[in-house]
Amino acid sequence: MGSIAPRVLILGGTSEARALAAELVARDIPVTSSLAGRVAEPRLPEGDIRVGGFGGPGGLARWLADHDVRAVVDATHPFARRISESAAVATAAAGVPVLRLERPGWQAGEADDWHWADTLADAARLLPHLGTRALLTTGRQGLAEFAGLDMWLLARCVDPPDESDGPLPPRLEVILSRGPYQLAGESELLRRHRIDVLVTKDSGGDMTAAKLHAAREARIPVIVVRRPPRPDMPRSADVKSAVCWVVDHTKR
């Protein structure tokens, strides 16, 4: 296709987004990856990069037109609902095809003690009934939902929480870390802090799945927050098929 290929916009921030960008760059397809800018030192993809919001669906639609974008891939985190909604509206207005690239969610095994919650608020209400020392791996921006709990909580985050994230639980400890994680390390973390319940989002993927295996071995319950609903658009569960979709939609 060469350098005349039209530009592709990847709404990124995930490992799948980075892998897709690398595949497209290798095929000489011009690609821009857009990052939300919520992580201080994000892992950067290949190709062009922009950081920050677009100013809502209207701003995104204008950006697509101004940059001659011919295809959009929404490869944001499974819980980044707002940008997906904006992408659906903006691409429809701009007449640009859009694909949702999303890894499959996790599945409980026979030995797992999982408890599903629709929201973080639901998870916070359920938590005191399942344990007294919890590991939260739901991100710093959701910690305010647990602020009313008088129990010991360990939150693992990429960046430290700040005032903009809202009130914090009174008995909270924070550790800063970024995956991928291994089973041995996750098991040691649970033992060292005497964790008796784990709270996580259904993010899916292999990078952070080791905590679920560690919880299974330790026989501790896990609260899993369901993914929010997404706009209706074509979907792909893997990078390979997303590459094929992009190539098909950027042919002249």
mmCIF file of C-alpha atoms in Angstrom:
data_model
loop_
_atom_site.group_PDB
_atom_site.id
_atom_site.type_symbol
_atom_site.label_atom_id
_atom_site.label_comp_id
_atom_site.label_asym_id
_atom_site.label_seq_id
_atom_site.Cartn_x
_atom_site.Cartn_y
_atom_site.Cartn_z
ATOM 1 C CA MET A 1 0.000 0.000 0.000
ATOM 2 C CA GLY A 2 2.978 2.285 0.557
ATOM 3 C CA SER A 3 2.917 5.820 1.894
ATOM 4 C CA ILE A 4 -0.271 6.725 0.005
ATOM 5 C CA ALA A 5 -2.375 4.676 2.427
ATOM 6 C CA PRO A 6 -4.912 6.807 4.321
ATOM 7 C CA ARG A 7 -4.427 7.448 7.997
ATOM 8 C CA VAL A 8 -5.814 5.231 10.757
ATOM 9 C CA LEU A 9 -6.681 6.462 14.242
ATOM 10 C CA ILE A 10 -6.237 4.051 17.145
ATOM 11 C CA LEU A 11 -7.873 5.015 20.403
ATOM 12 C CA GLY A 12 -5.297 3.311 22.543
ATOM 13 C CA GLY A 13 -3.735 2.752 25.923
ATOM 14 C CA THR A 14 -3.885 -1.054 25.928
ATOM 15 C CA SER A 15 -1.424 -3.763 24.952
ATOM 16 C CA GLU A 16 -3.694 -4.653 22.035
ATOM 17 C CA ALA A 17 -3.567 -1.062 20.806
ATOM 18 C CA ARG A 18 0.231 -1.059 20.914
ATOM 19 C CA ALA A 19 0.422 -4.387 19.095
ATOM 20 C CA LEU A 20 -1.974 -3.152 16.420
ATOM 21 C CA ALA A 21 0.002 0.057 15.919
ATOM 22 C CA ALA A 22 3.202 -1.949 15.477
ATOM 23 C CA GLU A 23 1.576 -4.207 12.884
ATOM 24 C CA LEU A 24 0.227 -1.265 10.901
ATOM 25 C CA VAL A 25 3.505 0.638 10.988
ATOM 26 C CA ALA A 26 5.243 -2.481 9.683
ATOM 27 C CA ARG A 27 2.815 -2.399 6.753
ATOM 28 C CA ASP A 28 3.550 1.293 6.053
ATOM 29 C CA ILE A 29 0.026 2.296 7.028
ATOM 30 C CA PRO A 30 0.074 5.777 8.606
ATOM 31 C CA VAL A 31 -1.328 5.484 12.103
ATOM 32 C CA THR A 32 -1.936 7.869 14.984
ATOM 33 C CA SER A 33 -2.488 6.467 18.460
ATOM 34 C CA SER A 34 -4.481 8.642 20.832
ATOM 35 C CA LEU A 35 -3.813 8.307 24.563
ATOM 36 C CA ALA A 36 -6.050 9.746 27.253
ATOM 37 C CA GLY A 37 -3.108 11.079 29.280
ATOM 38 C CA ARG A 38 -4.275 9.701 32.621
ATOM 39 C CA VAL A 39 -1.070 7.726 33.227
ATOM 40 C CA ALA A 40 2.074 9.722 33.987
ATOM 41 C CA GLU A 41 4.467 7.501 32.029
ATOM 42 C CA PRO A 42 2.438 5.366 29.600
ATOM 43 C CA ARG A 43 3.926 2.691 27.405
ATOM 44 C CA LEU A 44 4.154 4.337 24.009
ATOM 45 C CA PRO A 45 3.166 2.671 20.729
ATOM 46 C CA GLU A 46 4.911 2.915 17.394
ATOM 47 C CA GLY A 47 3.787 5.564 14.932
ATOM 48 C CA ASP A 48 2.428 9.027 15.636
ATOM 49 C CA ILE A 49 1.041 9.774 19.094
ATOM 50 C CA ARG A 50 -1.364 12.361 20.446
ATOM 51 C CA VAL A 51 -2.261 12.795 24.113
ATOM 52 C CA GLY A 52 -5.455 14.215 25.582
ATOM 53 C CA GLY A 53 -9.135 14.468 24.755
ATOM 54 C CA PHE A 54 -10.775 15.666 21.564
ATOM 55 C CA GLY A 55 -13.422 17.861 23.147
ATOM 56 C CA GLY A 56 -16.301 15.442 22.829
ATOM 57 C CA PRO A 57 -17.796 13.724 19.772
ATOM 58 C CA GLY A 58 -17.900 16.950 17.749
ATOM 59 C CA GLY A 59 -14.222 17.615 18.324
ATOM 60 C CA LEU A 60 -13.335 14.052 17.402
ATOM 61 C CA ALA A 61 -15.408 14.227 14.210
ATOM 62 C CA ARG A 62 -13.576 17.407 13.188
ATOM 63 C CA TRP A 63 -10.210 15.790 13.942
ATOM 64 C CA LEU A 64 -11.075 12.830 11.731
ATOM 65 C CA ALA A 65 -11.971 15.133 8.845
ATOM 66 C CA ASP A 66 -8.972 17.424 9.307
ATOM 67 C CA HIS A 67 -6.538 14.469 9.286
ATOM 68 C CA ASP A 68 -8.182 12.485 6.470
ATOM 69 C CA VAL A 69 -8.746 9.506 8.751
ATOM 70 C CA ARG A 70 -10.336 6.601 6.880
ATOM 71 C CA ALA A 71 -10.671 4.077 9.721
ATOM 72 C CA VAL A 72 -10.862 4.192 13.514
ATOM 73 C CA VAL A 73 -10.063 1.360 15.906
ATOM 74 C CA ASP A 74 -11.341 1.765 19.449
ATOM 75 C CA ALA A 75 -8.797 -0.286 21.390
ATOM 76 C CA THR A 76 -9.281 1.465 24.714
ATOM 77 C CA HIS A 77 -9.558 -0.293 28.060
ATOM 78 C CA PRO A 78 -12.743 -2.348 28.537
ATOM 79 C CA PHE A 79 -13.849 0.150 31.211
ATOM 80 C CA ALA A 80 -13.133 3.343 29.227
ATOM 81 C CA ARG A 81 -16.770 3.755 28.272
ATOM 82 C CA ARG A 82 -16.880 7.494 27.596
ATOM 83 C CA ILE A 83 -14.370 7.562 24.752
ATOM 84 C CA SER A 84 -16.102 4.592 23.110
ATOM 85 C CA GLU A 85 -19.409 6.437 23.188
ATOM 86 C CA SER A 86 -17.750 9.520 21.675
ATOM 87 C CA ALA A 87 -16.128 7.389 18.980
ATOM 88 C CA ALA A 88 -19.449 5.852 17.987
ATOM 89 C CA VAL A 89 -21.107 9.252 17.610
ATOM 90 C CA ALA A 90 -18.121 10.926 15.923
ATOM 91 C CA THR A 91 -17.470 8.211 13.360
ATOM 92 C CA ALA A 92 -21.149 8.096 12.417
ATOM 93 C CA ALA A 93 -21.144 11.873 11.916
ATOM 94 C CA ALA A 94 -17.909 11.788 9.907
ATOM 95 C CA GLY A 95 -18.840 8.717 7.874
ATOM 96 C CA VAL A 96 -15.713 6.857 9.019
ATOM 97 C CA PRO A 97 -15.826 3.087 9.723
ATOM 98 C CA VAL A 98 -15.016 2.076 13.299
ATOM 99 C CA LEU A 99 -14.001 -1.221 14.896
ATOM 100 C CA ARG A 100 -13.997 -2.146 18.566
ATOM 101 C CA LEU A 101 -10.872 -4.181 19.467
ATOM 102 C CA GLU A 102 -11.449 -5.708 22.894
ATOM 103 C CA ARG A 103 -9.820 -8.667 24.593
ATOM 104 C CA PRO A 104 -12.185 -11.347 25.963
ATOM 105 C CA GLY A 105 -13.161 -11.142 29.605
ATOM 106 C CA TRP A 106 -11.987 -13.579 32.253
ATOM 107 C CA GLN A 107 -13.866 -16.797 32.977
ATOM 108 C CA ALA A 108 -14.197 -18.359 36.423
ATOM 109 C CA GLY A 109 -13.012 -21.919 36.936
ATOM 110 C CA GLU A 110 -14.622 -24.593 39.082
ATOM 111 C CA ALA A 111 -12.326 -23.821 42.018
ATOM 112 C CA ASP A 112 -12.917 -20.059 41.901
ATOM 113 C CA ASP A 113 -15.108 -18.209 44.402
ATOM 114 C CA TRP A 114 -16.182 -15.242 42.294
ATOM 115 C CA HIS A 115 -18.848 -12.683 43.150
ATOM 116 C CA TRP A 116 -19.986 -10.422 40.301
ATOM 117 C CA ALA A 117 -20.826 -6.752 40.771
ATOM 118 C CA ASP A 118 -22.290 -4.366 38.212
ATOM 119 C CA THR A 119 -20.389 -1.311 39.463
ATOM 120 C CA LEU A 120 -17.620 -0.329 41.848
ATOM 121 C CA ALA A 121 -20.279 0.968 44.240
ATOM 122 C CA ASP A 122 -21.890 -2.464 44.241
ATOM 123 C CA ALA A 123 -18.490 -4.039 44.874
ATOM 124 C CA ALA A 124 -17.932 -1.717 47.854
ATOM 125 C CA ARG A 125 -21.270 -2.698 49.372
ATOM 126 C CA LEU A 126 -20.499 -6.388 48.962
ATOM 127 C CA LEU A 127 -16.905 -6.237 50.187
ATOM 128 C CA PRO A 128 -17.443 -6.183 54.021
ATOM 129 C CA HIS A 129 -19.499 -9.387 53.749
ATOM 130 C CA LEU A 130 -16.628 -11.332 52.198
ATOM 131 C CA GLY A 131 -13.490 -10.309 54.082
ATOM 132 C CA THR A 132 -11.648 -7.887 56.342
ATOM 133 C CA ARG A 133 -8.401 -7.219 54.432
ATOM 134 C CA ALA A 134 -8.867 -6.501 50.748
ATOM 135 C CA LEU A 135 -6.616 -6.009 47.751
ATOM 136 C CA LEU A 136 -8.111 -3.482 45.325
ATOM 137 C CA THR A 137 -6.862 -3.629 41.738
ATOM 138 C CA THR A 138 -9.581 -1.414 40.284
ATOM 139 C CA GLY A 139 -7.516 1.718 39.592
ATOM 140 C CA ARG A 140 -6.920 4.890 41.543
ATOM 141 C CA GLN A 141 -9.879 6.736 40.022
ATOM 142 C CA GLY A 142 -12.356 4.342 41.603
ATOM 143 C CA LEU A 143 -11.011 4.465 45.155
ATOM 144 C CA ALA A 144 -13.581 7.040 46.230
ATOM 145 C CA GLU A 145 -16.280 4.367 45.941
ATOM 146 C CA PHE A 146 -14.630 2.566 48.883
ATOM 147 C CA ALA A 147 -14.159 5.689 51.038
ATOM 148 C CA GLY A 148 -17.025 4.790 53.370
ATOM 149 C CA LEU A 149 -15.568 1.420 54.378
ATOM 150 C CA ASP A 150 -13.928 1.067 57.790
ATOM 151 C CA MET A 151 -11.740 -1.880 56.844
ATOM 152 C CA TRP A 152 -8.093 -2.316 55.838
ATOM 153 C CA LEU A 153 -7.558 -1.893 52.109
ATOM 154 C CA LEU A 154 -4.496 -2.284 49.932
ATOM 155 C CA ALA A 155 -4.776 -0.536 46.561
ATOM 156 C CA ARG A 156 -2.376 -1.319 43.737
ATOM 157 C CA CYS A 157 -2.167 1.483 41.189
ATOM 158 C CA VAL A 158 0.121 2.621 38.384
ATOM 159 C CA ASP A 159 0.094 6.231 39.633
ATOM 160 C CA PRO A 160 -0.652 7.516 43.151
ATOM 161 C CA PRO A 161 -4.162 8.848 43.835
ATOM 162 C CA ASP A 162 -4.551 12.615 44.131
ATOM 163 C CA GLU A 163 -7.206 15.095 45.223
ATOM 164 C CA SER A 164 -8.969 14.953 41.868
ATOM 165 C CA ASP A 165 -9.777 11.280 42.479
ATOM 166 C CA GLY A 166 -12.052 12.144 45.407
ATOM 167 C CA PRO A 167 -11.997 10.995 49.047
ATOM 168 C CA LEU A 168 -9.919 7.979 50.010
ATOM 169 C CA PRO A 169 -10.737 5.142 52.406
ATOM 170 C CA PRO A 170 -9.494 5.890 55.949
ATOM 171 C CA ARG A 171 -7.476 2.674 56.317
ATOM 172 C CA LEU A 172 -5.855 2.596 52.911
ATOM 173 C CA GLU A 173 -2.346 1.628 51.866
ATOM 174 C CA VAL A 174 -1.193 2.165 48.280
ATOM 175 C CA ILE A 175 1.483 0.321 46.342
ATOM 176 C CA LEU A 176 2.585 1.557 42.934
ATOM 177 C CA SER A 177 3.169 -1.136 40.368
ATOM 178 C CA ARG A 178 2.577 -1.973 36.725
ATOM 179 C CA GLY A 179 2.091 -5.438 35.197
ATOM 180 C CA PRO A 180 2.682 -7.946 33.866
ATOM 181 C CA TYR A 181 2.535 -9.982 37.059
ATOM 182 C CA GLN A 182 3.584 -13.544 37.835
ATOM 183 C CA LEU A 183 1.842 -16.094 40.041
ATOM 184 C CA ALA A 184 4.676 -16.367 42.581
ATOM 185 C CA GLY A 185 4.746 -12.627 43.166
ATOM 186 C CA GLU A 186 0.971 -12.349 43.438
ATOM 187 C CA SER A 187 0.800 -15.224 45.908
ATOM 188 C CA GLU A 188 3.509 -13.619 48.034
ATOM 189 C CA LEU A 189 1.633 -10.302 47.986
ATOM 190 C CA LEU A 190 -1.517 -11.970 49.300
ATOM 191 C CA ARG A 191 0.409 -13.785 52.029
ATOM 192 C CA ARG A 192 2.493 -10.804 53.100
ATOM 193 C CA HIS A 193 -0.509 -8.551 53.576
ATOM 194 C CA ARG A 194 -2.845 -11.284 54.846
ATOM 195 C CA ILE A 195 -5.348 -10.514 52.093
ATOM 196 C CA ASP A 196 -8.629 -12.410 52.444
ATOM 197 C CA VAL A 197 -10.592 -10.899 49.529
ATOM 198 C CA LEU A 198 -9.646 -9.522 46.112
ATOM 199 C CA VAL A 199 -11.530 -6.833 44.158
ATOM 200 C CA THR A 200 -10.879 -6.446 40.454
ATOM 201 C CA LYS A 201 -12.463 -5.342 37.209
ATOM 202 C CA ASP A 202 -13.081 -7.824 34.411
ATOM 203 C CA SER A 203 -10.217 -6.388 32.378
ATOM 204 C CA GLY A 204 -9.286 -9.686 30.739
ATOM 205 C CA GLY A 205 -5.924 -10.531 29.228
ATOM 206 C CA ASP A 206 -2.830 -12.258 30.552
ATOM 207 C CA MET A 207 -0.884 -9.318 31.985
ATOM 208 C CA THR A 208 -2.807 -9.182 35.274
ATOM 209 C CA ALA A 209 -4.536 -12.575 35.383
ATOM 210 C CA ALA A 210 -2.011 -14.037 37.839
ATOM 211 C CA LYS A 211 -3.838 -12.425 40.778
ATOM 212 C CA LEU A 212 -6.868 -14.566 39.974
ATOM 213 C CA HIS A 213 -4.776 -17.729 39.996
ATOM 214 C CA ALA A 214 -3.198 -16.654 43.286
ATOM 215 C CA ALA A 215 -6.629 -16.041 44.816
ATOM 216 C CA ARG A 216 -7.761 -19.481 43.648
ATOM 217 C CA GLU A 217 -4.750 -21.164 45.266
ATOM 218 C CA ALA A 218 -5.265 -19.179 48.475
ATOM 219 C CA ARG A 219 -8.984 -19.993 48.426
ATOM 220 C CA ILE A 220 -10.041 -16.390 48.895
ATOM 221 C CA PRO A 221 -13.147 -14.834 47.309
ATOM 222 C CA VAL A 222 -12.899 -12.439 44.387
ATOM 223 C CA ILE A 223 -15.291 -9.613 43.576
ATOM 224 C CA VAL A 224 -15.303 -9.038 39.812
ATOM 225 C CA VAL A 225 -16.833 -5.856 38.408
ATOM 226 C CA ARG A 226 -18.619 -6.444 35.111
ATOM 227 C CA ARG A 227 -17.696 -4.474 32.026
ATOM 228 C CA PRO A 228 -19.962 -1.547 31.181
ATOM 229 C CA PRO A 229 -22.121 -1.756 28.047
ATOM 230 C CA ARG A 230 -20.531 -0.554 24.816
ATOM 231 C CA PRO A 231 -22.001 1.122 21.727
ATOM 232 C CA ASP A 232 -23.073 -1.176 18.932
ATOM 233 C CA MET A 233 -20.216 -1.451 16.434
ATOM 234 C CA PRO A 234 -18.205 -4.180 14.665
ATOM 235 C CA ARG A 235 -15.927 -6.038 17.087
ATOM 236 C CA SER A 236 -12.701 -7.966 17.060
ATOM 237 C CA ALA A 237 -11.211 -9.991 19.911
ATOM 238 C CA ASP A 238 -7.649 -10.187 18.547
ATOM 239 C CA VAL A 239 -5.067 -8.039 16.821
ATOM 240 C CA LYS A 240 -4.722 -10.256 13.751
ATOM 241 C CA SER A 241 -8.339 -9.855 12.702
ATOM 242 C CA ALA A 242 -8.197 -6.130 13.508
ATOM 243 C CA VAL A 243 -5.253 -5.764 11.117
ATOM 244 C CA CYS A 244 -7.253 -7.476 8.373
ATOM 245 C CA TRP A 245 -10.191 -5.123 9.022
ATOM 246 C CA VAL A 246 -7.956 -2.054 8.819
ATOM 247 C CA VAL A 247 -6.289 -3.211 5.607
ATOM 248 C CA ASP A 248 -9.673 -3.901 4.054
ATOM 249 C CA HIS A 249 -11.006 -0.470 5.030
ATOM 250 C CA THR A 250 -7.961 1.508 3.900
ATOM 251 C CA LYS A 251 -7.682 0.122 0.378
ATOM 252 C CA ARG A 252 -7.985 2.779 -2.321
#
